[in-house]
XYZ file of C-alpha atoms in Angstrom:
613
model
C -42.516 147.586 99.824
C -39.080 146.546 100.983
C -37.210 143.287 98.896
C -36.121 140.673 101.030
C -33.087 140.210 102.255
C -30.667 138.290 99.943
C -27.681 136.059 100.555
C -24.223 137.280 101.011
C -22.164 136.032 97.545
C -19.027 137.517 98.910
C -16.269 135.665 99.710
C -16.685 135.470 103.095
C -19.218 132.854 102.873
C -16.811 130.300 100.833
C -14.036 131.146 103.290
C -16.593 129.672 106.436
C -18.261 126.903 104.125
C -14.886 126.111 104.037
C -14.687 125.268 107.790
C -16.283 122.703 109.405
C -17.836 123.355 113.087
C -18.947 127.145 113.020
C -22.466 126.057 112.971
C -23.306 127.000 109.002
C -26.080 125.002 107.613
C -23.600 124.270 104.241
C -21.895 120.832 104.036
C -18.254 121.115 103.614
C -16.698 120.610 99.934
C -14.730 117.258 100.189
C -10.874 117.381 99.323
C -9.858 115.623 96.263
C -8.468 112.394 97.556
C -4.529 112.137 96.778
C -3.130 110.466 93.496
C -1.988 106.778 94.322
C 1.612 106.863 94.218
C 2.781 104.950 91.302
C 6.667 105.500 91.504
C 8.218 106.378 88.167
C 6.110 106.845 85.031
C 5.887 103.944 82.416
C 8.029 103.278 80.033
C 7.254 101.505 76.714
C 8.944 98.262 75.892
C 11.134 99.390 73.008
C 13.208 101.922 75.890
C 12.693 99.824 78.988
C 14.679 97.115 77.295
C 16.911 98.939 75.187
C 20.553 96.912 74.530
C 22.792 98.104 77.016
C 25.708 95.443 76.678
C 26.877 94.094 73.382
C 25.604 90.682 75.068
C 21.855 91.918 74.778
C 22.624 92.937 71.170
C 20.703 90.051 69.345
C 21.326 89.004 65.941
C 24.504 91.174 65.051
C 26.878 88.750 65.929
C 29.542 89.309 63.413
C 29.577 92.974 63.986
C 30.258 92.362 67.911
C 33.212 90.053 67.001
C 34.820 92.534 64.917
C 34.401 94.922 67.414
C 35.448 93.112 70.076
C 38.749 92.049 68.395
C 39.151 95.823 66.900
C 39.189 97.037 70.520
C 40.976 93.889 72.013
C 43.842 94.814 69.331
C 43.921 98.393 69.584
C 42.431 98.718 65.775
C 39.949 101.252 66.380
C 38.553 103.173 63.371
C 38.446 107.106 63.743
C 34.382 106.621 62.488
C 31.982 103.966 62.170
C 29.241 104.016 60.237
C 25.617 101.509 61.078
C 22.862 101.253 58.507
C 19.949 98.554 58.558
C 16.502 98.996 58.099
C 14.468 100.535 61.477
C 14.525 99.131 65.093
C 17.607 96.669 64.403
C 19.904 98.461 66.706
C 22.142 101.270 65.260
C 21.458 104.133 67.803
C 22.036 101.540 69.917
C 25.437 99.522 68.985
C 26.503 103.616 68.985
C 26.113 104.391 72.279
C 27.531 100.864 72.835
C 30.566 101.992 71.057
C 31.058 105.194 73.274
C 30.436 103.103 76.378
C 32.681 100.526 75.442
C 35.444 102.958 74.371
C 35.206 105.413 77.469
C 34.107 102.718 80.454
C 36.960 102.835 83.389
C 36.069 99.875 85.150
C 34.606 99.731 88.734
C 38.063 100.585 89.528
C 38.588 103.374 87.897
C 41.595 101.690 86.045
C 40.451 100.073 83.219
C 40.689 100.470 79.284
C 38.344 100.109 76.562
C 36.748 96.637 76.567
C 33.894 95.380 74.522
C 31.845 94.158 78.271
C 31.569 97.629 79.590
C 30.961 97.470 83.291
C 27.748 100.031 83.434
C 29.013 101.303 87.040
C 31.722 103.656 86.327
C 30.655 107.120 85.732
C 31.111 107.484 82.197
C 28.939 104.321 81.585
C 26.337 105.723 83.752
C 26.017 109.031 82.330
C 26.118 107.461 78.728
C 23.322 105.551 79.411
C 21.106 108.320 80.387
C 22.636 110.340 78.446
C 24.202 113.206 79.898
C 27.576 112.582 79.315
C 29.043 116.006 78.228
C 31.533 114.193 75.493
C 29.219 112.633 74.560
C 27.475 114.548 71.847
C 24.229 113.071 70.433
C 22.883 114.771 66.874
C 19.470 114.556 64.826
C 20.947 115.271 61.518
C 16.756 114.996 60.971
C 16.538 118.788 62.783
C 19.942 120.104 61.889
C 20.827 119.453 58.515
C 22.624 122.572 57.537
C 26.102 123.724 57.274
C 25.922 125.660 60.205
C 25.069 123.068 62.535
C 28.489 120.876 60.973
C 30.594 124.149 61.633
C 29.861 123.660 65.380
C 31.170 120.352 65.293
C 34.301 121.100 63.206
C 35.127 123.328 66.049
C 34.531 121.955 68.761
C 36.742 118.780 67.791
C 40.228 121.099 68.330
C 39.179 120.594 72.504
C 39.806 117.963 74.186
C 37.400 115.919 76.260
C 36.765 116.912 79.618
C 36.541 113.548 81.686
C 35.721 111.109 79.050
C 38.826 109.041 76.834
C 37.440 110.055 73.793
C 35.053 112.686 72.692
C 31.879 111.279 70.301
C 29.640 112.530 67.832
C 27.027 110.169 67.523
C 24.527 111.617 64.046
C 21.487 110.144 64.179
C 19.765 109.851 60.533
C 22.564 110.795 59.147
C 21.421 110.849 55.124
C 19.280 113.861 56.136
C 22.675 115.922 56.541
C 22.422 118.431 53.363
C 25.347 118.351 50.254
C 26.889 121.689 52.203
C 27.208 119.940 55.484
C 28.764 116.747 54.357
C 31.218 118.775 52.071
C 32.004 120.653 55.644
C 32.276 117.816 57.340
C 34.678 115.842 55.130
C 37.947 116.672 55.965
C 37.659 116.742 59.601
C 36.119 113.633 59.082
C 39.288 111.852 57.166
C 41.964 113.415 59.721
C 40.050 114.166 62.989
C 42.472 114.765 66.465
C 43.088 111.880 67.964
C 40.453 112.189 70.984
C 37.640 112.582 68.455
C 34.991 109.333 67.392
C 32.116 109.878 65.073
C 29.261 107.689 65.046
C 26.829 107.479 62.318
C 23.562 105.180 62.108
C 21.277 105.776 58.965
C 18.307 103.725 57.615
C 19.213 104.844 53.881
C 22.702 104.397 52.791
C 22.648 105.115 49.666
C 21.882 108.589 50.573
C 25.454 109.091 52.154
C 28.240 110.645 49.855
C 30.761 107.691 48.721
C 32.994 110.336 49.841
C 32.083 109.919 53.731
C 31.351 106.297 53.373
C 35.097 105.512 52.306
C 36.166 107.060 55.604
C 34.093 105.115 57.829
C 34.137 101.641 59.168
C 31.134 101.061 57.762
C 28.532 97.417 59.886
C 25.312 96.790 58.294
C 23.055 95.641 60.799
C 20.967 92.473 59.887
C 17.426 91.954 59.942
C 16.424 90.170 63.099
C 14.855 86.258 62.071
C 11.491 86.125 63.121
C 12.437 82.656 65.315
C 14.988 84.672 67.180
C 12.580 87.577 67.411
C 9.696 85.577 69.259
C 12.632 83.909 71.372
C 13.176 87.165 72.799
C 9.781 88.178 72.900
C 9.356 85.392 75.140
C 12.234 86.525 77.718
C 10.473 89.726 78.263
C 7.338 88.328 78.617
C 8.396 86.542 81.706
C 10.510 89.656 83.113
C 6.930 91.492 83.024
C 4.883 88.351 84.492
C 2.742 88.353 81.078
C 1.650 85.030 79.846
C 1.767 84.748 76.143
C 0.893 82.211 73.832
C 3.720 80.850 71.369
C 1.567 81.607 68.577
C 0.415 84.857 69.655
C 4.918 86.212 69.661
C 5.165 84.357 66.652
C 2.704 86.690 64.627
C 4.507 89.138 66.507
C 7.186 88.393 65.396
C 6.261 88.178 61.720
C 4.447 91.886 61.574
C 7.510 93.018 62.863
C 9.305 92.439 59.762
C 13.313 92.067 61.335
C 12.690 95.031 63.946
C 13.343 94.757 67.532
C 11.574 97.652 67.865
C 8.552 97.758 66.051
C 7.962 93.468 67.750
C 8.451 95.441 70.900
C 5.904 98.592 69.936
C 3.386 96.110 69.214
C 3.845 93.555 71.797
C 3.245 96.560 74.591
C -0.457 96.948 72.606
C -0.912 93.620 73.067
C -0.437 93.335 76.580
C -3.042 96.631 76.825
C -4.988 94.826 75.000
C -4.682 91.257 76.798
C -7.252 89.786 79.187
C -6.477 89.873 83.170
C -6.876 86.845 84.952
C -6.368 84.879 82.022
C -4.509 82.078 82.836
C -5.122 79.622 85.900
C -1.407 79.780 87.366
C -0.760 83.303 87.306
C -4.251 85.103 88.498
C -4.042 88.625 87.847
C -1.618 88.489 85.326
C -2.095 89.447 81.736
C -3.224 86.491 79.114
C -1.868 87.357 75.855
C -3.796 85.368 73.351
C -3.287 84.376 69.593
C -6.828 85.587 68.613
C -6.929 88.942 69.999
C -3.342 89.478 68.575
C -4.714 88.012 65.239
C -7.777 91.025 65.827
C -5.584 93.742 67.075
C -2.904 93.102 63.456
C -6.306 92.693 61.127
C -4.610 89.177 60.648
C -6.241 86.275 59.143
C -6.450 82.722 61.529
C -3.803 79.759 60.252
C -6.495 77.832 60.827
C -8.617 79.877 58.550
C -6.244 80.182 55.582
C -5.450 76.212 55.685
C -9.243 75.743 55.219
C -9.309 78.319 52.547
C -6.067 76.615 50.769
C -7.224 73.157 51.269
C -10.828 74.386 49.055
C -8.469 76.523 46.446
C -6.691 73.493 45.267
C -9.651 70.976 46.073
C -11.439 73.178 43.562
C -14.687 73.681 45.764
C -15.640 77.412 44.365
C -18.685 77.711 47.187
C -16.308 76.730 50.264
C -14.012 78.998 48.816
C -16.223 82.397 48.075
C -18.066 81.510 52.136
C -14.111 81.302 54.058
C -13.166 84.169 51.510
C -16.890 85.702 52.936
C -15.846 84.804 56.923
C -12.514 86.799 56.216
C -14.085 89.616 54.869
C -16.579 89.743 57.619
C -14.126 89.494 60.394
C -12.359 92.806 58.882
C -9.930 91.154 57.347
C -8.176 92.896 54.313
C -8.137 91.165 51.041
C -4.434 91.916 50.369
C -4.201 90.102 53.876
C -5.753 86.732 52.487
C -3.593 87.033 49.128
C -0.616 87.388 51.354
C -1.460 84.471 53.606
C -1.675 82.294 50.456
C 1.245 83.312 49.335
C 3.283 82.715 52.308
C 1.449 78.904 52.167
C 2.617 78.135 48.854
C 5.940 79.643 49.855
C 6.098 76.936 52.820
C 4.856 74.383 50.865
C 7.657 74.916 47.970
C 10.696 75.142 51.052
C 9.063 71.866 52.639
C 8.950 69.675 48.981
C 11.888 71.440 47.809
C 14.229 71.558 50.830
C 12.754 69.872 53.563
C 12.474 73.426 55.281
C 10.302 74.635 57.780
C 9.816 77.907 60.029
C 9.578 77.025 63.621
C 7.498 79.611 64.378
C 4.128 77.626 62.208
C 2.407 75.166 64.986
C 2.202 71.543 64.603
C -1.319 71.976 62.684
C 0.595 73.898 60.462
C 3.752 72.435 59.885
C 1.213 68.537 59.251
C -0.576 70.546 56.830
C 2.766 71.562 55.009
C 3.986 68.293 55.004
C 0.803 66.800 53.083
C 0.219 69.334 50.864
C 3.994 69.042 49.892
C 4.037 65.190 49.531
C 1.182 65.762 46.867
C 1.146 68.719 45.037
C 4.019 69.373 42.392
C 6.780 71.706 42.063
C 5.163 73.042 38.224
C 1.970 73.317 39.793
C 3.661 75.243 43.149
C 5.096 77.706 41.159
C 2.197 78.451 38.417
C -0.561 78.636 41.634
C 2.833 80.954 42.856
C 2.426 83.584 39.892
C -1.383 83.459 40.131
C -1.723 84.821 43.116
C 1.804 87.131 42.685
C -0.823 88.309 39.967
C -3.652 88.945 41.941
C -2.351 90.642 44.817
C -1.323 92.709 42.568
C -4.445 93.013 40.970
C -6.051 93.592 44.440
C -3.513 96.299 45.482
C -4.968 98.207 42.421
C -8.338 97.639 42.186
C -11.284 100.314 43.254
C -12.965 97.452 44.898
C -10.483 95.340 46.489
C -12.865 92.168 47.518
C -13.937 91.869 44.223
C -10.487 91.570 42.540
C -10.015 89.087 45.767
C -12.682 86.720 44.535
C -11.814 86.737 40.742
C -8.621 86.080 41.386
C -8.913 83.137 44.074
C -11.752 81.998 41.388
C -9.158 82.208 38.355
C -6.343 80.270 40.463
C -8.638 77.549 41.296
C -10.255 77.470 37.481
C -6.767 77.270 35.935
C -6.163 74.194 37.684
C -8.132 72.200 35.929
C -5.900 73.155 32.811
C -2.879 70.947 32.114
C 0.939 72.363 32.359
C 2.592 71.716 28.336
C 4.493 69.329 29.835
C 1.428 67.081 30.298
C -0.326 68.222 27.264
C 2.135 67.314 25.074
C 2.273 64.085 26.725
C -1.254 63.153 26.128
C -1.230 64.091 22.850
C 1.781 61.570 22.030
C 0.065 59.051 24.292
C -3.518 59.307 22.270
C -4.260 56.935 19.800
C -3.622 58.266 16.192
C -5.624 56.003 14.045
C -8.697 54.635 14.116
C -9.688 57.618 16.730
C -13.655 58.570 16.020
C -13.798 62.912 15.319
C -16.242 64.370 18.202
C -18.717 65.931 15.674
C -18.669 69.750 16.304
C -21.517 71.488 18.256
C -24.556 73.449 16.522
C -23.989 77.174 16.925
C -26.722 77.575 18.926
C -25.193 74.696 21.405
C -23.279 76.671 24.902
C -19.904 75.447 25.151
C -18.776 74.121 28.551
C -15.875 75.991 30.042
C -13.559 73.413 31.109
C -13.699 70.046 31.408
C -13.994 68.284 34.664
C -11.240 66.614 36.231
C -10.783 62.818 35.538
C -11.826 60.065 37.908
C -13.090 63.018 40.319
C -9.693 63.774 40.922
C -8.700 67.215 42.375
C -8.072 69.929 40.230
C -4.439 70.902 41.212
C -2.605 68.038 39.861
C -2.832 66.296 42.912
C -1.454 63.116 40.329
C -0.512 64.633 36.864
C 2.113 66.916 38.824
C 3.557 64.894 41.340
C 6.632 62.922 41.155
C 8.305 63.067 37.149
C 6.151 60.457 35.089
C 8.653 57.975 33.470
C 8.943 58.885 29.651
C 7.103 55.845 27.563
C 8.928 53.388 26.007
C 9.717 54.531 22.680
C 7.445 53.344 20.016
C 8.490 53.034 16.061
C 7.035 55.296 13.886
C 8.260 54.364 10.535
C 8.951 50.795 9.208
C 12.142 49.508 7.641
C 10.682 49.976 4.230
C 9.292 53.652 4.529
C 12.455 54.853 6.096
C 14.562 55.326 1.859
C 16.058 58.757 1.231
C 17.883 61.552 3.439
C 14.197 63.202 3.073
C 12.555 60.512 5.070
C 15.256 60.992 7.904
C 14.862 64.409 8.292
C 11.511 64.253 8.116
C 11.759 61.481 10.884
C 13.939 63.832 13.334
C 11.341 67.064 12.760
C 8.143 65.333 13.659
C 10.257 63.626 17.115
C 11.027 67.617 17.386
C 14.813 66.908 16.692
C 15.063 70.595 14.633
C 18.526 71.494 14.847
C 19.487 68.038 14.262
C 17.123 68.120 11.451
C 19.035 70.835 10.056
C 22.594 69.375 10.707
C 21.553 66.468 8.365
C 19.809 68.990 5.974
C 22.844 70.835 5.048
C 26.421 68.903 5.724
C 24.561 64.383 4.937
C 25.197 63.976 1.218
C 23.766 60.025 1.193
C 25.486 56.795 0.009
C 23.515 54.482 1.072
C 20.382 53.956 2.848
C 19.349 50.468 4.599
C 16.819 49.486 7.208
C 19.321 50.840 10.132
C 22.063 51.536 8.212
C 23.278 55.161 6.822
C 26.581 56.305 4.697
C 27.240 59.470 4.423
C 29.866 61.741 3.078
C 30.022 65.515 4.784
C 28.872 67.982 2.802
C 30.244 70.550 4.965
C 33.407 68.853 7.007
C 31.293 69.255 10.174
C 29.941 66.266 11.285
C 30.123 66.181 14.867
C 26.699 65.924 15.194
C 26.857 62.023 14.400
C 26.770 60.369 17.637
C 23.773 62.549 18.555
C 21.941 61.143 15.269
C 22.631 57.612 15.898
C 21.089 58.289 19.277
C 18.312 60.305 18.335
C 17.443 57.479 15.407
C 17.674 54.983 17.892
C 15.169 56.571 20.033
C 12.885 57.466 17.577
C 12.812 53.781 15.996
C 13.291 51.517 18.961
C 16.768 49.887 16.780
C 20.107 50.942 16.719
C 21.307 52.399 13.511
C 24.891 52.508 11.909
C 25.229 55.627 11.198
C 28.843 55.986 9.074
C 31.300 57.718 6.727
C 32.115 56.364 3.369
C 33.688 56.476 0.526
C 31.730 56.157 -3.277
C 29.895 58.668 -4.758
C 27.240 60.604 -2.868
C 24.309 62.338 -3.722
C 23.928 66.065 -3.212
C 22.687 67.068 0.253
C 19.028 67.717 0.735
C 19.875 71.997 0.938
C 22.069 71.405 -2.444
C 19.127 69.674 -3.944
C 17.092 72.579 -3.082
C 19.400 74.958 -4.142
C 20.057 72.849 -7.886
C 15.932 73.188 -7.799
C 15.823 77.331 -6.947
C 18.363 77.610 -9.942
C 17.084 75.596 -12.495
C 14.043 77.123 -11.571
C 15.261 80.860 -11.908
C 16.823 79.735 -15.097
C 13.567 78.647 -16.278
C 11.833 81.895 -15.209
C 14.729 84.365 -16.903
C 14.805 82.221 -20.524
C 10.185 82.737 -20.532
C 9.603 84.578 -23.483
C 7.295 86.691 -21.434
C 10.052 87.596 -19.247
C 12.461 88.238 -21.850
C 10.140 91.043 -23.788
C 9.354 92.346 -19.950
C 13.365 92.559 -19.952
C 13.605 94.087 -23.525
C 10.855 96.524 -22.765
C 11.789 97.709 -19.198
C 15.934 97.317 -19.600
C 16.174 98.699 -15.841
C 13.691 96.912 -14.026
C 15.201 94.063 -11.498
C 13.185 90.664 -10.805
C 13.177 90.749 -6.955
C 13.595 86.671 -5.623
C 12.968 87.285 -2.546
C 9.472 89.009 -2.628
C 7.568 85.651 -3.094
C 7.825 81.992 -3.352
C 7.980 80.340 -6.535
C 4.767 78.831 -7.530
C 3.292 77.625 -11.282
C 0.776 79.606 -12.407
C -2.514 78.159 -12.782
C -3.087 79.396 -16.669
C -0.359 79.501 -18.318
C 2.137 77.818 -15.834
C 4.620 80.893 -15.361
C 5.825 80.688 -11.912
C 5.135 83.984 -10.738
C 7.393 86.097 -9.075
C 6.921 89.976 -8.046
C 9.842 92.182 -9.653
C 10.647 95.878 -9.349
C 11.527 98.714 -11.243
């Protein structure tokens, strides 16, 4: 039995399956169809649109005027040193520098100039950064001494085509102790052709050593209005239609950093719709909501509603918007911040009359209510409540749950009156004739607070508004009960008058006391106090009183009095026959007077008094 004959595997049969028209039964293998051509590869935002003039520097204004008049006056610093926080601009404004410093004109002729021309050679090879003078270091990768022993010498060489030859460090704190100390000398005296540039986000990391030999710019934080402004430019150079509300939330995550707004601007546009907008077909459609979705940010909309129930006090709207948050993915600490930057708004609107352009018109009506009725004392106490619970959230195992008690606690604590008020009432409440509540039977619950009057809302929408004028002073004592020094000072503590209280206690030795009449002589020679008495009585008692310093015989002072009393009765104490045959039996033992106050005894009236041995 003889097999069949099998088919050929060699390669000669993928060589002829490979060409079409020899008459093999087996299709040919299509060729993969060429790549479209695209032209260069993408860049992201944040490098595309990278500063490449002082004039597309935004928000460091003052450092490009001293700059520009360093370099205009032939004041240039031998090395400059640029700290900020991330993405302002500091590897930037250095390259900037070495541009500006080493640009030739179109010419060929011309010096250093703050508006380099970006034509010339050296400011072409600067910007893409193959300038050989041009030395760019990660202190991040080379942090040792070895690595600053290059540099100190290669300085003693000239440049070969550029003006000046720069060392621009890139994170510079990240240089070790050792390569500073290497570096410092060269540093203070460097040749004349040598520049160093230093950008760093953490200062305070640098040796004071090196930062006393630097020119040292500390880049601002870019404003969030200016931010979305710019946002807005780019948008248009990369036909993307963007809503105003979608760059503003941009520009707020961004936090001051050109390049982190640009970082997440470029995932928004990936992220945007196509075809969005009527005008521009085709074109991206940036829109607030999917920005809102792509940050894990909660809707304006959504934390006005939840506001408006917080100081409403409506617990059930509250807990279901604090339910459609949570649902939507957004993090608690999220909602505690958006409150928080509310109340913020709220305060700079009723305090200032300030408000952040980038809010919408919804927002910035909303502000404007909410700061013609709510109160600066109640601002600031629903302020540390929720300072409080975002903290409380940040730290908690479950973080909704700390969420809710907290909202739930600010909106409670509303119904609570500041002191101010309190105090208020309580002067304001009748003080005779006033029926007791009888108290409730153990067994009886308490309620836990006590509902707002007249169905007002909770958060002082009327008790902390505008100041309440002070009541008209009423009289507390008559003519008649107003007699001795006593009744004065008695007078000024109950109106809370304490130090004034005092003042009288010690220095007032009385002459004579009338219905609104007082002579005095001073006790003390200090009696400065006076004209704050006279007003003080006035207020207190609705009359003026004449309040002066005469000349017959005075009583003792109300402290005197009390001291005459604490003697006489210390006398009285050392001449008891009991103490005297304690004395007699115990010669050493001291009475101590300050242990406890003298009181009579209830059996055989000896004020008692602890002593010591």
């Amino acid at each position: 039995m003889h097999d069949s004959p099998q088919p050929d595997t060699d390669s000669d049969t993928d060589d002829e399956a490979l060409m079409p028209g020899l008459g093999l039964d087996m299709p040919p293998v299509p060729a993969p169809a060429p790549a479209p051509a695209t032209g260069q590869a993408y860049r992201v935002l944040a490098r595309k649109y990278r500063p490449q003039t002082f004039a597309e520097l935004i928000g460091q204004d003052a450092m490009v005027q001293t700059l520009g008049n360093a370099i205009r006056r032939e004041r240039l610093a031998h090395a400059f040193l640029m700290t900020g926080v991330r993405g302002v601009g500091k590897t930037s404004t250095a390259r900037l520098i070495a541009k500006a410093l080493n640009c030739i004109g179109p010419d060929g002729q011309g010096g250093p100039t703050i508006a380099p021309c970006g034509v010339c050679e050296p400011c072409v090879a600067i910007a893409e950064g193959r300038h050989i003078d041009i030395i760019e270091m990660d202190a991040a990768s080379h942090t040792g001494i070895d690595d600053v022993r290059e540099i100190t010498e290669a300085v003693r060489y000239a440049a070969v085509s550029a003006r000046y030859k720069m060392y621009i460090i890139d994170e510079a704190h990240m240089l070790s102790k050792q390569a500073w100390n290497g570096l410092l000398k060269t540093l203070e005296e460097p040749p004349p052709h040598v520049k160093f540039l230093f950008a760093t986000t953490e200062v305070n990391k640098v040796p004071i050593t090196v930062l006393s030999r630097c020119q040292r710019f500390d880049l601002k934080r870019i404003p969030s209005e200016l931010l979305a402004s710019h946002f807005t430019e780019i948008c248009v150079k990369e036909a993307v239609v963007a809503e105003p509300d979608a760059l503003a939330m941009i520009a707020d995550a961004a936090e001051g950093s050109v390049r982190d707004g640009l970082s997440i601007l470029d995932q928004a546009i990936a992220h945007a719709d196509l075809g969005g907008h009527s005008d521009d077909a085709g074109a991206a459609m940036v829109r607030a909501e999917q920005v809102r979705s792509m940050l894990g940010l909660s809707d304006r909309g959504s934390m006005r509603r939840l506001f408006a129930h917080l100081i409403a006090g409506d617990a059930d709207a509250m807990l279901a918007d604090l339910d459609a948050q949570h649902g939507l993915g957004v993090d608690p600490v999220a909602v505690m911040r958006g409150l928080l930057a509310m109340v913020h708004a709220i305060t700079l609107q009723k305090s200032a009359g300030r408000v952040r352009t980038v809010h919408g018109e919804e927002d910035r009506a909303a502000l404007a209510d909410w700061a013609g009725k709510l109160g600066h004392a109640s601002l600031h106490r629903l302020w540390q409540l929720l300072l409080k619970g975002h903290d409380e959230i940040e730290q908690a195992p479950v973080p909704r749950e700390a969420c809710e008690m907290a909202l739930l606690r600010a909106l409670y604590a509303a119904t609570l009156p500041d002191p101010g008020t309190l105090a208020r009432r309580m002067v304001e409440a009748p003080q005779a004739d006033a029926p007791t509540a009888p108290s409730p039977e153990p067994s009886q619950p308490q309620a836990e607070a006590p509902p707002a009057p007249d169905g007002a809302p909770p958060w002082d929408m009327a008790d902390y508004g505008e100041p309440v004028a002070r009541p008209e002073p009423q009289p507390i004592r008559t003519p008649g009960e107003i007699r001795t020094i006593g009744d004065i000072v008695d007078l000024l503590d109950n109106a809370g008058r304490l130090l004034l209280a005092g003042q009288v206690r010690t220095d007032m030795r009385p002459v004579e006391i009338g219905s609104d009449t007082l002579t005095y002589q001073s006790a003390t020679g200090r009696d400065d106090y006076v004209p704050l008495l006279r007003e003080a009585l006035a207020e207190i008692t609705g009359r003026r009183w004449q309040v002066e310093r005469g000349a017959d015989d005075a009583l003792p002072s109300l402290a005197e009095q009390e001291k005459h009393s604490q003697d006489a009765m210390r006398d009285e104490i050392l001449n008891h026959p009991l103490v005297k045959a304690t004395q007699s039996a115990f010669p050493d033992a001291e009475i101590d007077w300050t242990a406890a106050e003298i009181s009579p005894h209830e059996d055989d009236n000896l004020p008692t008094r602890s002593a010591k041995a």
